[in-house]
Amino acid sequence: MATTSEDIVSTQENSSSLPWYLIDIPKYLKGFGLLTVIYVSLRLYQGAFAVEHGLDSTEPAFEQYWMRLFYIEMVIIAAVASGFWGYLWLSRDRQLDQLEPKEEIRRYFTLTMWISIYTFAVYWAGSYFAEQDNSWHQVAIRDTPFTANHIIEFYFNFPLYVILGGCAWLYARTRLPLYAKGISLPLTLAVFGPFMILVSVGFNEWGHTFWFREEFFAAPIHWGFVIGVWFALGVGGILLQGVTRLIELLDQIEDVE
């Protein structure tokens, strides 16, 4: 006898004390906690070594404390991107037309968790690390694009939230019928806009190298960052799409019961 998505939900609910629609919340909380540990650890690392060993890229200590960190970050980013995106695609649901209402509702809650993790990563990248970059360049000579802050901000934090945003997009696309039918404009904008902030980094560095050395927030070269953040407002559209579909699913469950 074939196993339906309703059977899967019942089995998961029986093996957990959590409500059926919150079965994935332990994974979510672990992810939230892991990101917090990563960001706090990186900030503490900056506090310990940025000033002492991060001001002159020609010193051997810079290679030891910062370029080595850069190489480690590149390996981690490549592994996380290929692992997460590959898993979400290869494990995609190929029978979405047979999805039961309860299982679809559970997946909407899981999508909300993915979006929350994604926005949490964007927040860290755009607040504690991005905002300090201005003051960093006001007091330190930019003798390399691989500064003590850029190595963490531009080459780890930004790619990490891009990966998590891609995970949210892929999860919706491969596990929810509403998003599998076509490209969701709000979801795509919410993921693609902040991704363009990473693209703006290259233009920003080029401009600071050839145009000016100061870090004025209102400089035109920084406008791309602002526009990228505005696209995150697409999260509101995701909420609207999800709530509309959830109302339909709850009506279906009520009709059956």
PDB file of C-alpha atoms in Angstrom:
ATOM      1  CA  MET A   1       0.000   0.000   0.000  1.00  0.00           C
ATOM      2  CA  ALA A   2       1.394   3.430  -0.977  1.00  0.00           C
ATOM      3  CA  THR A   3       2.282   5.891   1.750  1.00  0.00           C
ATOM      4  CA  THR A   4       0.526   9.243   1.432  1.00  0.00           C
ATOM      5  CA  SER A   5       1.645  12.635   2.733  1.00  0.00           C
ATOM      6  CA  GLU A   6      -1.173  12.373   5.304  1.00  0.00           C
ATOM      7  CA  ASP A   7       0.394   9.171   6.644  1.00  0.00           C
ATOM      8  CA  ILE A   8       3.768  10.903   6.885  1.00  0.00           C
ATOM      9  CA  VAL A   9       2.278  13.753   8.885  1.00  0.00           C
ATOM     10  CA  SER A  10       0.536  11.319  11.264  1.00  0.00           C
ATOM     11  CA  THR A  11       3.723   9.325  11.813  1.00  0.00           C
ATOM     12  CA  GLN A  12       5.760  12.452  12.499  1.00  0.00           C
ATOM     13  CA  GLU A  13       3.115  13.812  14.851  1.00  0.00           C
ATOM     14  CA  ASN A  14       2.973  10.559  16.827  1.00  0.00           C
ATOM     15  CA  SER A  15       6.760  10.511  17.253  1.00  0.00           C
ATOM     16  CA  SER A  16       6.884  14.111  18.468  1.00  0.00           C
ATOM     17  CA  SER A  17       5.162  16.074  21.194  1.00  0.00           C
ATOM     18  CA  LEU A  18       5.001  19.090  18.909  1.00  0.00           C
ATOM     19  CA  PRO A  19       1.913  19.984  16.822  1.00  0.00           C
ATOM     20  CA  TRP A  20       2.019  18.502  13.316  1.00  0.00           C
ATOM     21  CA  TYR A  21       2.527  21.902  11.706  1.00  0.00           C
ATOM     22  CA  LEU A  22       5.621  22.672  13.830  1.00  0.00           C
ATOM     23  CA  ILE A  23       7.513  19.422  13.373  1.00  0.00           C
ATOM     24  CA  ASP A  24      10.468  21.197  11.742  1.00  0.00           C
ATOM     25  CA  ILE A  25      10.870  23.816  14.462  1.00  0.00           C
ATOM     26  CA  PRO A  26      13.730  21.990  16.285  1.00  0.00           C
ATOM     27  CA  LYS A  27      15.799  22.158  13.075  1.00  0.00           C
ATOM     28  CA  TYR A  28      14.857  25.801  12.726  1.00  0.00           C
ATOM     29  CA  LEU A  29      15.967  26.662  16.255  1.00  0.00           C
ATOM     30  CA  LYS A  30      19.235  24.778  15.768  1.00  0.00           C
ATOM     31  CA  GLY A  31      19.878  26.708  12.569  1.00  0.00           C
ATOM     32  CA  PHE A  32      19.053  29.971  14.297  1.00  0.00           C
ATOM     33  CA  GLY A  33      21.420  29.104  17.135  1.00  0.00           C
ATOM     34  CA  LEU A  34      24.195  27.993  14.778  1.00  0.00           C
ATOM     35  CA  LEU A  35      24.047  31.259  12.839  1.00  0.00           C
ATOM     36  CA  THR A  36      24.175  33.235  16.083  1.00  0.00           C
ATOM     37  CA  VAL A  37      27.265  31.333  17.224  1.00  0.00           C
ATOM     38  CA  ILE A  38      28.944  31.888  13.845  1.00  0.00           C
ATOM     39  CA  TYR A  39      28.292  35.633  13.755  1.00  0.00           C
ATOM     40  CA  VAL A  40      29.240  36.251  17.381  1.00  0.00           C
ATOM     41  CA  SER A  41      32.412  34.196  16.938  1.00  0.00           C
ATOM     42  CA  LEU A  42      33.414  36.161  13.841  1.00  0.00           C
ATOM     43  CA  ARG A  43      32.797  39.434  15.639  1.00  0.00           C
ATOM     44  CA  LEU A  44      34.913  38.305  18.588  1.00  0.00           C
ATOM     45  CA  TYR A  45      37.634  37.234  16.157  1.00  0.00           C
ATOM     46  CA  GLN A  46      37.597  40.707  14.658  1.00  0.00           C
ATOM     47  CA  GLY A  47      37.861  42.272  18.081  1.00  0.00           C
ATOM     48  CA  ALA A  48      40.838  40.111  18.937  1.00  0.00           C
ATOM     49  CA  PHE A  49      42.894  40.385  15.724  1.00  0.00           C
ATOM     50  CA  ALA A  50      41.568  43.138  13.412  1.00  0.00           C
ATOM     51  CA  VAL A  51      43.519  46.056  14.848  1.00  0.00           C
ATOM     52  CA  GLU A  52      46.588  44.113  15.912  1.00  0.00           C
ATOM     53  CA  HIS A  53      47.080  42.105  12.713  1.00  0.00           C
ATOM     54  CA  GLY A  54      44.615  43.500  10.161  1.00  0.00           C
ATOM     55  CA  LEU A  55      45.873  46.962   9.262  1.00  0.00           C
ATOM     56  CA  ASP A  56      48.772  46.107   6.938  1.00  0.00           C
ATOM     57  CA  SER A  57      48.254  43.453   4.278  1.00  0.00           C
ATOM     58  CA  THR A  58      52.008  43.189   3.644  1.00  0.00           C
ATOM     59  CA  GLU A  59      52.743  41.776   7.096  1.00  0.00           C
ATOM     60  CA  PRO A  60      53.075  37.979   7.483  1.00  0.00           C
ATOM     61  CA  ALA A  61      50.559  38.119  10.344  1.00  0.00           C
ATOM     62  CA  PHE A  62      47.908  39.385   7.932  1.00  0.00           C
ATOM     63  CA  GLU A  63      48.352  36.282   5.800  1.00  0.00           C
ATOM     64  CA  GLN A  64      48.164  34.089   8.893  1.00  0.00           C
ATOM     65  CA  TYR A  65      45.140  35.626  10.599  1.00  0.00           C
ATOM     66  CA  TRP A  66      43.085  36.975   7.686  1.00  0.00           C
ATOM     67  CA  MET A  67      43.946  35.426   4.333  1.00  0.00           C
ATOM     68  CA  ARG A  68      43.882  31.986   5.908  1.00  0.00           C
ATOM     69  CA  LEU A  69      40.399  32.798   7.238  1.00  0.00           C
ATOM     70  CA  PHE A  70      39.432  33.919   3.730  1.00  0.00           C
ATOM     71  CA  TYR A  71      40.476  30.575   2.201  1.00  0.00           C
ATOM     72  CA  ILE A  72      38.578  28.650   4.880  1.00  0.00           C
ATOM     73  CA  GLU A  73      35.462  30.743   4.197  1.00  0.00           C
ATOM     74  CA  MET A  74      35.631  30.009   0.462  1.00  0.00           C
ATOM     75  CA  VAL A  75      35.680  26.268   1.127  1.00  0.00           C
ATOM     76  CA  ILE A  76      32.776  26.526   3.600  1.00  0.00           C
ATOM     77  CA  ILE A  77      30.670  28.665   1.260  1.00  0.00           C
ATOM     78  CA  ALA A  78      31.223  26.285  -1.672  1.00  0.00           C
ATOM     79  CA  ALA A  79      30.374  23.247   0.470  1.00  0.00           C
ATOM     80  CA  VAL A  80      27.250  24.801   2.007  1.00  0.00           C
ATOM     81  CA  ALA A  81      25.923  26.052  -1.338  1.00  0.00           C
ATOM     82  CA  SER A  82      26.431  22.782  -3.175  1.00  0.00           C
ATOM     83  CA  GLY A  83      25.204  20.714  -0.217  1.00  0.00           C
ATOM     84  CA  PHE A  84      22.039  22.651   0.599  1.00  0.00           C
ATOM     85  CA  TRP A  85      20.973  23.484  -2.951  1.00  0.00           C
ATOM     86  CA  GLY A  86      21.853  20.017  -4.208  1.00  0.00           C
ATOM     87  CA  TYR A  87      19.895  18.318  -1.421  1.00  0.00           C
ATOM     88  CA  LEU A  88      16.809  20.498  -1.869  1.00  0.00           C
ATOM     89  CA  TRP A  89      16.736  19.839  -5.595  1.00  0.00           C
ATOM     90  CA  LEU A  90      17.539  16.122  -5.544  1.00  0.00           C
ATOM     91  CA  SER A  91      15.021  15.443  -2.744  1.00  0.00           C
ATOM     92  CA  ARG A  92      12.254  17.462  -4.403  1.00  0.00           C
ATOM     93  CA  ASP A  93       8.688  16.219  -4.238  1.00  0.00           C
ATOM     94  CA  ARG A  94       7.772  14.745  -7.615  1.00  0.00           C
ATOM     95  CA  GLN A  95       4.130  14.100  -6.651  1.00  0.00           C
ATOM     96  CA  LEU A  96       2.909  17.530  -5.618  1.00  0.00           C
ATOM     97  CA  ASP A  97      -0.460  16.829  -7.209  1.00  0.00           C
ATOM     98  CA  GLN A  98      -1.094  14.252  -4.472  1.00  0.00           C
ATOM     99  CA  LEU A  99      -0.146  16.505  -1.561  1.00  0.00           C
ATOM    100  CA  GLU A 100      -2.600  16.405   1.342  1.00  0.00           C
ATOM    101  CA  PRO A 101      -3.815  19.732   2.847  1.00  0.00           C
ATOM    102  CA  LYS A 102      -2.203  19.110   6.260  1.00  0.00           C
ATOM    103  CA  GLU A 103       1.188  18.341   4.737  1.00  0.00           C
ATOM    104  CA  GLU A 104       1.000  21.413   2.517  1.00  0.00           C
ATOM    105  CA  ILE A 105       0.165  23.588   5.529  1.00  0.00           C
ATOM    106  CA  ARG A 106       3.139  22.117   7.403  1.00  0.00           C
ATOM    107  CA  ARG A 107       5.392  22.993   4.488  1.00  0.00           C
ATOM    108  CA  TYR A 108       4.173  26.583   4.516  1.00  0.00           C
ATOM    109  CA  PHE A 109       5.252  26.834   8.138  1.00  0.00           C
ATOM    110  CA  THR A 110       8.623  25.371   7.152  1.00  0.00           C
ATOM    111  CA  LEU A 111       8.935  27.903   4.327  1.00  0.00           C
ATOM    112  CA  THR A 112       8.283  30.648   6.879  1.00  0.00           C
ATOM    113  CA  MET A 113      11.162  29.254   8.939  1.00  0.00           C
ATOM    114  CA  TRP A 114      13.451  29.329   5.895  1.00  0.00           C
ATOM    115  CA  ILE A 115      12.482  32.950   5.190  1.00  0.00           C
ATOM    116  CA  SER A 116      13.082  33.839   8.850  1.00  0.00           C
ATOM    117  CA  ILE A 117      16.552  32.263   8.834  1.00  0.00           C
ATOM    118  CA  TYR A 118      17.326  34.097   5.599  1.00  0.00           C
ATOM    119  CA  THR A 119      16.247  37.506   6.914  1.00  0.00           C
ATOM    120  CA  PHE A 120      18.199  36.866  10.126  1.00  0.00           C
ATOM    121  CA  ALA A 121      21.355  36.361   8.048  1.00  0.00           C
ATOM    122  CA  VAL A 122      20.626  39.506   6.025  1.00  0.00           C
ATOM    123  CA  TYR A 123      20.190  41.433   9.268  1.00  0.00           C
ATOM    124  CA  TRP A 124      23.595  40.406  10.613  1.00  0.00           C
ATOM    125  CA  ALA A 125      25.331  41.079   7.310  1.00  0.00           C
ATOM    126  CA  GLY A 126      23.708  44.485   6.907  1.00  0.00           C
ATOM    127  CA  SER A 127      23.985  45.708  10.481  1.00  0.00           C
ATOM    128  CA  TYR A 128      26.885  44.829  12.761  1.00  0.00           C
ATOM    129  CA  PHE A 129      29.376  44.068   9.993  1.00  0.00           C
ATOM    130  CA  ALA A 130      28.267  46.383   7.176  1.00  0.00           C
ATOM    131  CA  GLU A 131      27.815  49.451   9.357  1.00  0.00           C
ATOM    132  CA  GLN A 132      31.250  49.086  10.931  1.00  0.00           C
ATOM    133  CA  ASP A 133      32.834  49.093   7.469  1.00  0.00           C
ATOM    134  CA  ASN A 134      32.343  52.849   7.169  1.00  0.00           C
ATOM    135  CA  SER A 135      34.212  53.623  10.372  1.00  0.00           C
ATOM    136  CA  TRP A 136      36.840  51.019   9.503  1.00  0.00           C
ATOM    137  CA  HIS A 137      37.768  52.836   6.286  1.00  0.00           C
ATOM    138  CA  GLN A 138      37.768  56.206   7.992  1.00  0.00           C
ATOM    139  CA  VAL A 139      40.632  55.138  10.257  1.00  0.00           C
ATOM    140  CA  ALA A 140      42.482  52.448   8.280  1.00  0.00           C
ATOM    141  CA  ILE A 141      44.288  52.693   4.951  1.00  0.00           C
ATOM    142  CA  ARG A 142      42.613  50.582   2.280  1.00  0.00           C
ATOM    143  CA  ASP A 143      45.737  48.882   0.902  1.00  0.00           C
ATOM    144  CA  THR A 144      43.863  45.770  -0.217  1.00  0.00           C
ATOM    145  CA  PRO A 145      40.241  44.779  -0.950  1.00  0.00           C
ATOM    146  CA  PHE A 146      40.750  41.949   1.539  1.00  0.00           C
ATOM    147  CA  THR A 147      40.481  44.040   4.671  1.00  0.00           C
ATOM    148  CA  ALA A 148      39.814  42.517   8.070  1.00  0.00           C
ATOM    149  CA  ASN A 149      36.164  43.474   7.777  1.00  0.00           C
ATOM    150  CA  HIS A 150      35.685  42.680   4.080  1.00  0.00           C
ATOM    151  CA  ILE A 151      36.974  39.138   4.482  1.00  0.00           C
ATOM    152  CA  ILE A 152      34.104  38.465   6.871  1.00  0.00           C
ATOM    153  CA  GLU A 153      31.461  40.771   5.444  1.00  0.00           C
ATOM    154  CA  PHE A 154      31.825  40.541   1.678  1.00  0.00           C
ATOM    155  CA  TYR A 155      33.261  37.065   1.301  1.00  0.00           C
ATOM    156  CA  PHE A 156      31.298  35.189   3.958  1.00  0.00           C
ATOM    157  CA  ASN A 157      28.267  37.021   5.349  1.00  0.00           C
ATOM    158  CA  PHE A 158      26.916  38.177   1.996  1.00  0.00           C
ATOM    159  CA  PRO A 159      27.370  34.820   0.198  1.00  0.00           C
ATOM    160  CA  LEU A 160      25.891  33.011   3.212  1.00  0.00           C
ATOM    161  CA  TYR A 161      22.610  34.913   3.150  1.00  0.00           C
ATOM    162  CA  VAL A 162      22.478  34.489  -0.637  1.00  0.00           C
ATOM    163  CA  ILE A 163      22.733  30.729  -0.106  1.00  0.00           C
ATOM    164  CA  LEU A 164      19.995  30.761   2.539  1.00  0.00           C
ATOM    165  CA  GLY A 165      17.765  32.878   0.318  1.00  0.00           C
ATOM    166  CA  GLY A 166      18.317  30.389  -2.479  1.00  0.00           C
ATOM    167  CA  CYS A 167      17.359  27.600  -0.082  1.00  0.00           C
ATOM    168  CA  ALA A 168      14.051  29.309   0.690  1.00  0.00           C
ATOM    169  CA  TRP A 169      13.382  29.798  -3.020  1.00  0.00           C
ATOM    170  CA  LEU A 170      14.227  26.186  -3.870  1.00  0.00           C
ATOM    171  CA  TYR A 171      12.187  24.826  -0.962  1.00  0.00           C
ATOM    172  CA  ALA A 172       9.101  26.689  -2.136  1.00  0.00           C
ATOM    173  CA  ARG A 173       9.693  25.790  -5.764  1.00  0.00           C
ATOM    174  CA  THR A 174      10.167  22.058  -5.133  1.00  0.00           C
ATOM    175  CA  ARG A 175       7.744  21.376  -2.272  1.00  0.00           C
ATOM    176  CA  LEU A 176       4.742  23.679  -2.582  1.00  0.00           C
ATOM    177  CA  PRO A 177       2.266  23.428  -5.486  1.00  0.00           C
ATOM    178  CA  LEU A 178       1.573  27.164  -5.536  1.00  0.00           C
ATOM    179  CA  TYR A 179       5.232  27.981  -6.206  1.00  0.00           C
ATOM    180  CA  ALA A 180       5.859  24.962  -8.432  1.00  0.00           C
ATOM    181  CA  LYS A 181       3.265  26.167 -10.952  1.00  0.00           C
ATOM    182  CA  GLY A 182       5.235  29.295 -11.805  1.00  0.00           C
ATOM    183  CA  ILE A 183       7.798  31.830 -10.623  1.00  0.00           C
ATOM    184  CA  SER A 184       6.593  33.789  -7.596  1.00  0.00           C
ATOM    185  CA  LEU A 185       7.423  37.466  -8.120  1.00  0.00           C
ATOM    186  CA  PRO A 186       7.474  38.422  -4.375  1.00  0.00           C
ATOM    187  CA  LEU A 187       9.632  35.428  -3.435  1.00  0.00           C
ATOM    188  CA  THR A 188      12.016  36.011  -6.330  1.00  0.00           C
ATOM    189  CA  LEU A 189      12.360  39.714  -5.560  1.00  0.00           C
ATOM    190  CA  ALA A 190      12.922  39.047  -1.852  1.00  0.00           C
ATOM    191  CA  VAL A 191      15.795  36.722  -2.729  1.00  0.00           C
ATOM    192  CA  PHE A 192      17.186  38.389  -5.851  1.00  0.00           C
ATOM    193  CA  GLY A 193      17.258  41.949  -4.461  1.00  0.00           C
ATOM    194  CA  PRO A 194      19.599  41.286  -1.530  1.00  0.00           C
ATOM    195  CA  PHE A 195      21.651  39.075  -3.870  1.00  0.00           C
ATOM    196  CA  MET A 196      22.286  42.187  -5.978  1.00  0.00           C
ATOM    197  CA  ILE A 197      23.893  43.768  -2.915  1.00  0.00           C
ATOM    198  CA  LEU A 198      26.664  41.199  -3.336  1.00  0.00           C
ATOM    199  CA  VAL A 199      27.002  42.232  -6.984  1.00  0.00           C
ATOM    200  CA  SER A 200      27.184  45.887  -5.911  1.00  0.00           C
ATOM    201  CA  VAL A 201      30.185  45.046  -3.748  1.00  0.00           C
ATOM    202  CA  GLY A 202      32.385  44.673  -6.836  1.00  0.00           C
ATOM    203  CA  PHE A 203      31.239  48.018  -8.232  1.00  0.00           C
ATOM    204  CA  ASN A 204      31.711  49.599  -4.811  1.00  0.00           C
ATOM    205  CA  GLU A 205      35.299  48.383  -4.500  1.00  0.00           C
ATOM    206  CA  TRP A 206      36.125  49.501  -8.021  1.00  0.00           C
ATOM    207  CA  GLY A 207      34.718  52.948  -7.325  1.00  0.00           C
ATOM    208  CA  HIS A 208      36.590  53.350  -4.069  1.00  0.00           C
ATOM    209  CA  THR A 209      39.790  52.319  -5.814  1.00  0.00           C
ATOM    210  CA  PHE A 210      39.554  54.714  -8.767  1.00  0.00           C
ATOM    211  CA  TRP A 211      37.147  57.487  -7.671  1.00  0.00           C
ATOM    212  CA  PHE A 212      37.378  58.301  -4.003  1.00  0.00           C
ATOM    213  CA  ARG A 213      38.702  56.869  -0.758  1.00  0.00           C
ATOM    214  CA  GLU A 214      36.166  58.232   1.708  1.00  0.00           C
ATOM    215  CA  GLU A 215      33.158  56.276   2.958  1.00  0.00           C
ATOM    216  CA  PHE A 216      30.154  58.582   2.585  1.00  0.00           C
ATOM    217  CA  PHE A 217      26.894  56.715   3.113  1.00  0.00           C
ATOM    218  CA  ALA A 218      25.005  59.005   0.713  1.00  0.00           C
ATOM    219  CA  ALA A 219      27.534  58.586  -2.125  1.00  0.00           C
ATOM    220  CA  PRO A 220      25.903  57.444  -5.406  1.00  0.00           C
ATOM    221  CA  ILE A 221      28.149  54.406  -5.460  1.00  0.00           C
ATOM    222  CA  HIS A 222      26.264  53.125  -2.396  1.00  0.00           C
ATOM    223  CA  TRP A 223      22.787  53.538  -3.847  1.00  0.00           C
ATOM    224  CA  GLY A 224      22.825  49.965  -5.152  1.00  0.00           C
ATOM    225  CA  PHE A 225      22.976  48.678  -1.594  1.00  0.00           C
ATOM    226  CA  VAL A 226      19.877  50.643  -0.633  1.00  0.00           C
ATOM    227  CA  ILE A 227      17.875  49.483  -3.660  1.00  0.00           C
ATOM    228  CA  GLY A 228      18.857  45.889  -2.956  1.00  0.00           C
ATOM    229  CA  VAL A 229      17.506  46.142   0.576  1.00  0.00           C
ATOM    230  CA  TRP A 230      14.246  47.642  -0.679  1.00  0.00           C
ATOM    231  CA  PHE A 231      13.575  44.467  -2.646  1.00  0.00           C
ATOM    232  CA  ALA A 232      13.398  42.628   0.671  1.00  0.00           C
ATOM    233  CA  LEU A 233       9.924  44.180   0.998  1.00  0.00           C
ATOM    234  CA  GLY A 234       8.867  41.327  -1.268  1.00  0.00           C
ATOM    235  CA  VAL A 235       8.617  39.292   1.952  1.00  0.00           C
ATOM    236  CA  GLY A 236       5.246  40.984   2.492  1.00  0.00           C
ATOM    237  CA  GLY A 237       4.034  39.574  -0.816  1.00  0.00           C
ATOM    238  CA  ILE A 238       5.194  36.097   0.204  1.00  0.00           C
ATOM    239  CA  LEU A 239       3.126  36.425   3.364  1.00  0.00           C
ATOM    240  CA  LEU A 240       0.076  37.492   1.366  1.00  0.00           C
ATOM    241  CA  GLN A 241       0.415  34.564  -1.043  1.00  0.00           C
ATOM    242  CA  GLY A 242       0.899  32.100   1.808  1.00  0.00           C
ATOM    243  CA  VAL A 243      -2.015  33.326   3.903  1.00  0.00           C
ATOM    244  CA  THR A 244      -4.346  33.235   0.908  1.00  0.00           C
ATOM    245  CA  ARG A 245      -3.407  29.634   0.193  1.00  0.00           C
ATOM    246  CA  LEU A 246      -3.581  28.638   3.874  1.00  0.00           C
ATOM    247  CA  ILE A 247      -7.187  29.877   4.071  1.00  0.00           C
ATOM    248  CA  GLU A 248      -8.086  27.612   1.155  1.00  0.00           C
ATOM    249  CA  LEU A 249      -6.346  24.624   2.746  1.00  0.00           C
ATOM    250  CA  LEU A 250      -7.998  25.172   6.131  1.00  0.00           C
ATOM    251  CA  ASP A 251     -11.377  25.301   4.400  1.00  0.00           C
ATOM    252  CA  GLN A 252     -10.602  21.960   2.745  1.00  0.00           C
ATOM    253  CA  ILE A 253      -9.700  20.378   6.106  1.00  0.00           C
ATOM    254  CA  GLU A 254     -12.872  21.761   7.701  1.00  0.00           C
ATOM    255  CA  ASP A 255     -15.006  20.373   4.871  1.00  0.00           C
ATOM    256  CA  VAL A 256     -13.510  16.899   5.313  1.00  0.00           C
ATOM    257  CA  GLU A 257     -13.945  16.901   9.072  1.00  0.00           C
TER     258      GLU A 257
END
